[in-house]
Amino acid sequence: MTLTPLSPPEADVLAARLAGLGGPVAGVVADHGTAGAFADAWERRTGAARVDFWRGRLYRLGTLTPPAPRPAGRGRVLGEGDREELMCWCDEFVSVVGETPAVTAATWADSRFADKRFTFWETPGGTPVSMAGTTAMVGGMIRVDPVYTPARLRGRGYAAAVTAEASRSALAAGATDVVLFADPANATSNALYRRLGYAHLTDFTGYAFPTTHHT
């Protein structure tokens, strides 16, 4: 369950209503204060202990500041002919972040990756070295997700270059808000996004409720 900001009393009213319906709530994702308030209320009313499963730091782009100097190469938006290579990159990405690769040629169209626009940063020789995706625009907002550079290629400025290119494309498409999430524990990526002109808005938390015992 994804929640918009709620005060503790509002979170308690929601928890009471859901507990009264008797159905399970698998988890909640929201800004840190809202997620905590709902988890407190849900635990009081159902006995369900929370499990912290995700933390995200939300950034919004101010003035885009491309990296200088930028690494040699160029950004290239991917097309249908790049599908097989892109699927390999997406599989590697989800493995690195601890998910199970599940995208195949047969399932691609129904996956969360299919609706995204992907950009590679390529070396002058045409070798892809970093990837960034962007979501479709909704209400003037585009989210940059995912950003991935293989471990062997990090530290060379590729992630900054491809993120700047994806952000520039989002602005060119008419987005009024370009946002992204970063892992709060990753100091390198947080510093990178700030250098590119992204400003910290708020932190988000995800809690799971693996066992629920209604009282």
GROMACS .gro file of C-alpha atoms in nm:
model
  215
    1MET     CA    1   0.000   0.000   0.000
    2THR     CA    2   0.145   0.337  -0.105
    3LEU     CA    3   0.026   0.635   0.098
    4THR     CA    4   0.026   1.010   0.049
    5PRO     CA    5   0.131   1.210   0.358
    6LEU     CA    6  -0.084   1.143   0.665
    7SER     CA    7  -0.075   1.278   1.018
    8PRO     CA    8  -0.063   1.019   1.301
    9PRO     CA    9  -0.437   1.062   1.375
   10GLU     CA   10  -0.520   1.016   1.005
   11ALA     CA   11  -0.297   0.707   0.988
   12ASP     CA   12  -0.476   0.566   1.291
   13VAL     CA   13  -0.818   0.621   1.131
   14LEU     CA   14  -0.699   0.442   0.817
   15ALA     CA   15  -0.553   0.153   1.016
   16ALA     CA   16  -0.876   0.117   1.213
   17ARG     CA   17  -1.081   0.110   0.894
   18LEU     CA   18  -0.860  -0.150   0.726
   19ALA     CA   19  -0.840  -0.365   1.038
   20GLY     CA   20  -1.218  -0.352   1.062
   21LEU     CA   21  -1.248  -0.484   0.709
   22GLY     CA   22  -1.047  -0.787   0.817
   23GLY     CA   23  -0.825  -0.808   0.511
   24PRO     CA   24  -0.447  -0.835   0.518
   25VAL     CA   25  -0.214  -0.546   0.451
   26ALA     CA   26   0.114  -0.679   0.313
   27GLY     CA   27   0.305  -0.358   0.370
   28VAL     CA   28   0.323   0.018   0.334
   29VAL     CA   29   0.548   0.258   0.144
   30ALA     CA   30   0.533   0.630   0.218
   31ASP     CA   31   0.735   0.923   0.339
   32HIS     CA   32   0.919   0.821   0.655
   33GLY     CA   33   0.682   0.994   0.898
   34THR     CA   34   0.367   0.858   0.735
   35ALA     CA   35   0.503   0.504   0.705
   36GLY     CA   36   0.604   0.504   1.070
   37ALA     CA   37   0.271   0.644   1.185
   38PHE     CA   38   0.075   0.383   0.991
   39ALA     CA   39   0.303   0.099   1.107
   40ASP     CA   40   0.255   0.210   1.470
   41ALA     CA   41  -0.122   0.221   1.429
   42TRP     CA   42  -0.138  -0.108   1.242
   43GLU     CA   43   0.071  -0.281   1.508
   44ARG     CA   44  -0.151  -0.146   1.786
   45ARG     CA   45  -0.467  -0.265   1.614
   46THR     CA   46  -0.352  -0.598   1.467
   47GLY     CA   47  -0.040  -0.708   1.650
   48ALA     CA   48   0.153  -0.718   1.319
   49ALA     CA   49   0.523  -0.649   1.366
   50ARG     CA   50   0.684  -0.436   1.095
   51VAL     CA   51   0.989  -0.537   0.892
   52ASP     CA   52   1.193  -0.257   0.735
   53PHE     CA   53   1.248  -0.364   0.371
   54TRP     CA   54   1.323  -0.045   0.175
   55ARG     CA   55   1.462   0.305   0.219
   56GLY     CA   56   1.468   0.568  -0.054
   57ARG     CA   57   1.577   0.931  -0.072
   58LEU     CA   58   1.364   1.136  -0.309
   59TYR     CA   59   1.533   1.405  -0.519
   60ARG     CA   60   1.387   1.661  -0.762
   61LEU     CA   61   1.588   1.830  -1.034
   62GLY     CA   62   1.648   2.204  -1.002
   63THR     CA   63   1.891   2.343  -1.258
   64LEU     CA   64   2.058   2.063  -1.451
   65THR     CA   65   2.437   2.086  -1.421
   66PRO     CA   66   2.600   1.836  -1.659
   67PRO     CA   67   2.929   1.686  -1.542
   68ALA     CA   68   3.244   1.869  -1.647
   69PRO     CA   69   3.451   1.725  -1.783
   70ARG     CA   70   3.227   1.449  -1.905
   71PRO     CA   71   3.368   1.113  -2.011
   72ALA     CA   72   3.437   1.050  -2.376
   73GLY     CA   73   3.141   0.910  -2.566
   74ARG     CA   74   2.777   0.996  -2.611
   75GLY     CA   75   2.429   0.914  -2.490
   76ARG     CA   76   2.210   0.703  -2.717
   77VAL     CA   77   1.837   0.635  -2.676
   78LEU     CA   78   1.762   0.268  -2.731
   79GLY     CA   79   1.521   0.132  -2.988
   80GLU     CA   80   1.356  -0.201  -3.065
   81GLY     CA   81   1.677  -0.332  -3.215
   82ASP     CA   82   1.846  -0.302  -2.877
   83ARG     CA   83   1.592  -0.518  -2.692
   84GLU     CA   84   1.809  -0.825  -2.637
   85GLU     CA   85   2.107  -0.628  -2.507
   86LEU     CA   86   1.882  -0.412  -2.289
   87MET     CA   87   1.722  -0.722  -2.135
   88CYS     CA   88   2.068  -0.844  -2.035
   89TRP     CA   89   2.142  -0.511  -1.867
   90CYS     CA   90   1.808  -0.513  -1.685
   91ASP     CA   91   1.863  -0.870  -1.565
   92GLU     CA   92   2.206  -0.774  -1.433
   93PHE     CA   93   2.062  -0.466  -1.263
   94VAL     CA   94   1.786  -0.652  -1.076
   95SER     CA   95   2.038  -0.917  -0.967
   96VAL     CA   96   2.267  -0.651  -0.824
   97VAL     CA   97   1.985  -0.487  -0.626
   98GLY     CA   98   1.877  -0.823  -0.485
   99GLU     CA   99   1.577  -0.903  -0.700
  100THR     CA  100   1.516  -1.209  -0.915
  101PRO     CA  101   1.567  -1.156  -1.289
  102ALA     CA  102   1.232  -1.229  -1.449
  103VAL     CA  103   1.231  -1.042  -1.779
  104THR     CA  104   1.229  -1.260  -2.089
  105ALA     CA  105   1.137  -1.196  -2.450
  106ALA     CA  106   0.792  -1.339  -2.372
  107THR     CA  107   0.731  -1.133  -2.057
  108TRP     CA  108   0.898  -0.805  -2.153
  109ALA     CA  109   0.578  -0.639  -2.279
  110ASP     CA  110   0.409  -0.688  -1.941
  111SER     CA  111   0.708  -0.590  -1.727
  112ARG     CA  112   0.780  -0.259  -1.554
  113PHE     CA  113   1.070  -0.206  -1.794
  114ALA     CA  114   0.860  -0.202  -2.110
  115ASP     CA  115   0.704   0.141  -2.042
  116LYS     CA  116   1.040   0.307  -1.983
  117ARG     CA  117   1.268   0.496  -2.220
  118PHE     CA  118   1.628   0.378  -2.188
  119THR     CA  119   1.954   0.555  -2.264
  120PHE     CA  120   2.301   0.405  -2.286
  121TRP     CA  121   2.619   0.601  -2.237
  122GLU     CA  122   2.852   0.459  -2.500
  123THR     CA  123   3.227   0.491  -2.548
  124PRO     CA  124   3.354   0.646  -2.872
  125GLY     CA  125   3.375   0.290  -3.004
  126GLY     CA  126   3.005   0.228  -2.938
  127THR     CA  127   3.038   0.007  -2.629
  128PRO     CA  128   2.764   0.069  -2.367
  129VAL     CA  129   2.909   0.141  -2.024
  130SER     CA  130   2.614   0.282  -1.825
  131MET     CA  131   2.235   0.281  -1.845
  132ALA     CA  132   1.953   0.508  -1.731
  133GLY     CA  133   1.580   0.464  -1.771
  134THR     CA  134   1.299   0.717  -1.748
  135THR     CA  135   0.930   0.658  -1.685
  136ALA     CA  136   0.647   0.786  -1.901
  137MET     CA  137   0.536   1.137  -1.805
  138VAL     CA  138   0.242   1.159  -1.564
  139GLY     CA  139   0.110   1.496  -1.450
  140GLY     CA  140   0.422   1.665  -1.580
  141MET     CA  141   0.654   1.435  -1.385
  142ILE     CA  142   0.918   1.196  -1.519
  143ARG     CA  143   1.121   0.974  -1.287
  144VAL     CA  144   1.473   0.862  -1.369
  145ASP     CA  145   1.486   0.489  -1.290
  146PRO     CA  146   1.699   0.283  -1.296
  147VAL     CA  147   2.054   0.412  -1.318
  148TYR     CA  148   2.309   0.133  -1.346
  149THR     CA  149   2.679   0.101  -1.419
  150PRO     CA  150   2.848  -0.240  -1.390
  151ALA     CA  151   3.090  -0.252  -1.096
  152ARG     CA  152   3.391  -0.298  -1.322
  153LEU     CA  153   3.317   0.032  -1.500
  154ARG     CA  154   3.240   0.256  -1.203
  155GLY     CA  155   3.444   0.557  -1.097
  156ARG     CA  156   3.486   0.690  -1.451
  157GLY     CA  157   3.197   0.938  -1.464
  158TYR     CA  158   2.968   0.722  -1.677
  159ALA     CA  159   2.674   0.725  -1.431
  160ALA     CA  160   2.685   1.104  -1.408
  161ALA     CA  161   2.695   1.136  -1.786
  162VAL     CA  162   2.404   0.902  -1.854
  163THR     CA  163   2.193   1.048  -1.570
  164ALA     CA  164   2.250   1.398  -1.705
  165GLU     CA  165   2.156   1.282  -2.055
  166ALA     CA  166   1.836   1.111  -1.934
  167SER     CA  167   1.748   1.419  -1.727
  168ARG     CA  168   1.805   1.650  -2.024
  169SER     CA  169   1.580   1.432  -2.240
  170ALA     CA  170   1.307   1.441  -1.974
  171LEU     CA  171   1.318   1.821  -1.967
  172ALA     CA  172   1.315   1.833  -2.346
  173ALA     CA  173   1.003   1.613  -2.342
  174GLY     CA  174   0.825   1.882  -2.138
  175ALA     CA  175   0.856   1.747  -1.785
  176THR     CA  176   0.801   2.009  -1.517
  177ASP     CA  177   0.932   1.777  -1.246
  178VAL     CA  178   1.219   1.533  -1.295
  179VAL     CA  179   1.270   1.314  -0.990
  180LEU     CA  180   1.464   1.010  -0.879
  181PHE     CA  181   1.521   0.793  -0.574
  182ALA     CA  182   1.863   0.715  -0.427
  183ASP     CA  183   1.971   0.471  -0.160
  184PRO     CA  184   2.032   0.687   0.152
  185ALA     CA  185   2.321   0.457   0.244
  186ASN     CA  186   2.504   0.515  -0.085
  187ALA     CA  187   2.704   0.834  -0.031
  188THR     CA  188   2.853   0.820  -0.381
  189SER     CA  189   2.523   0.824  -0.570
  190ASN     CA  190   2.372   1.087  -0.339
  191ALA     CA  191   2.668   1.319  -0.396
  192LEU     CA  192   2.651   1.256  -0.771
  193TYR     CA  193   2.284   1.354  -0.796
  194ARG     CA  194   2.341   1.670  -0.594
  195ARG     CA  195   2.625   1.771  -0.826
  196LEU     CA  196   2.390   1.731  -1.123
  197GLY     CA  197   2.141   1.973  -0.968
  198TYR     CA  198   1.904   1.741  -0.781
  199ALA     CA  199   1.772   1.862  -0.445
  200HIS     CA  200   1.669   1.634  -0.159
  201LEU     CA  201   1.294   1.646  -0.093
  202THR     CA  202   1.225   1.376   0.166
  203ASP     CA  203   1.304   1.020   0.268
  204PHE     CA  204   1.072   0.726   0.209
  205THR     CA  205   1.042   0.399   0.400
  206GLY     CA  206   0.887   0.065   0.318
  207TYR     CA  207   0.759  -0.163   0.594
  208ALA     CA  208   0.630  -0.515   0.540
  209PHE     CA  209   0.383  -0.688   0.773
  210PRO     CA  210   0.464  -1.056   0.722
  211THR     CA  211   0.237  -1.180   0.998
  212THR     CA  212  -0.092  -1.024   1.102
  213HIS     CA  213  -0.290  -1.130   1.408
  214HIS     CA  214  -0.610  -0.932   1.443
  215THR     CA  215  -0.711  -0.854   1.799
   0.00000   0.00000   0.00000
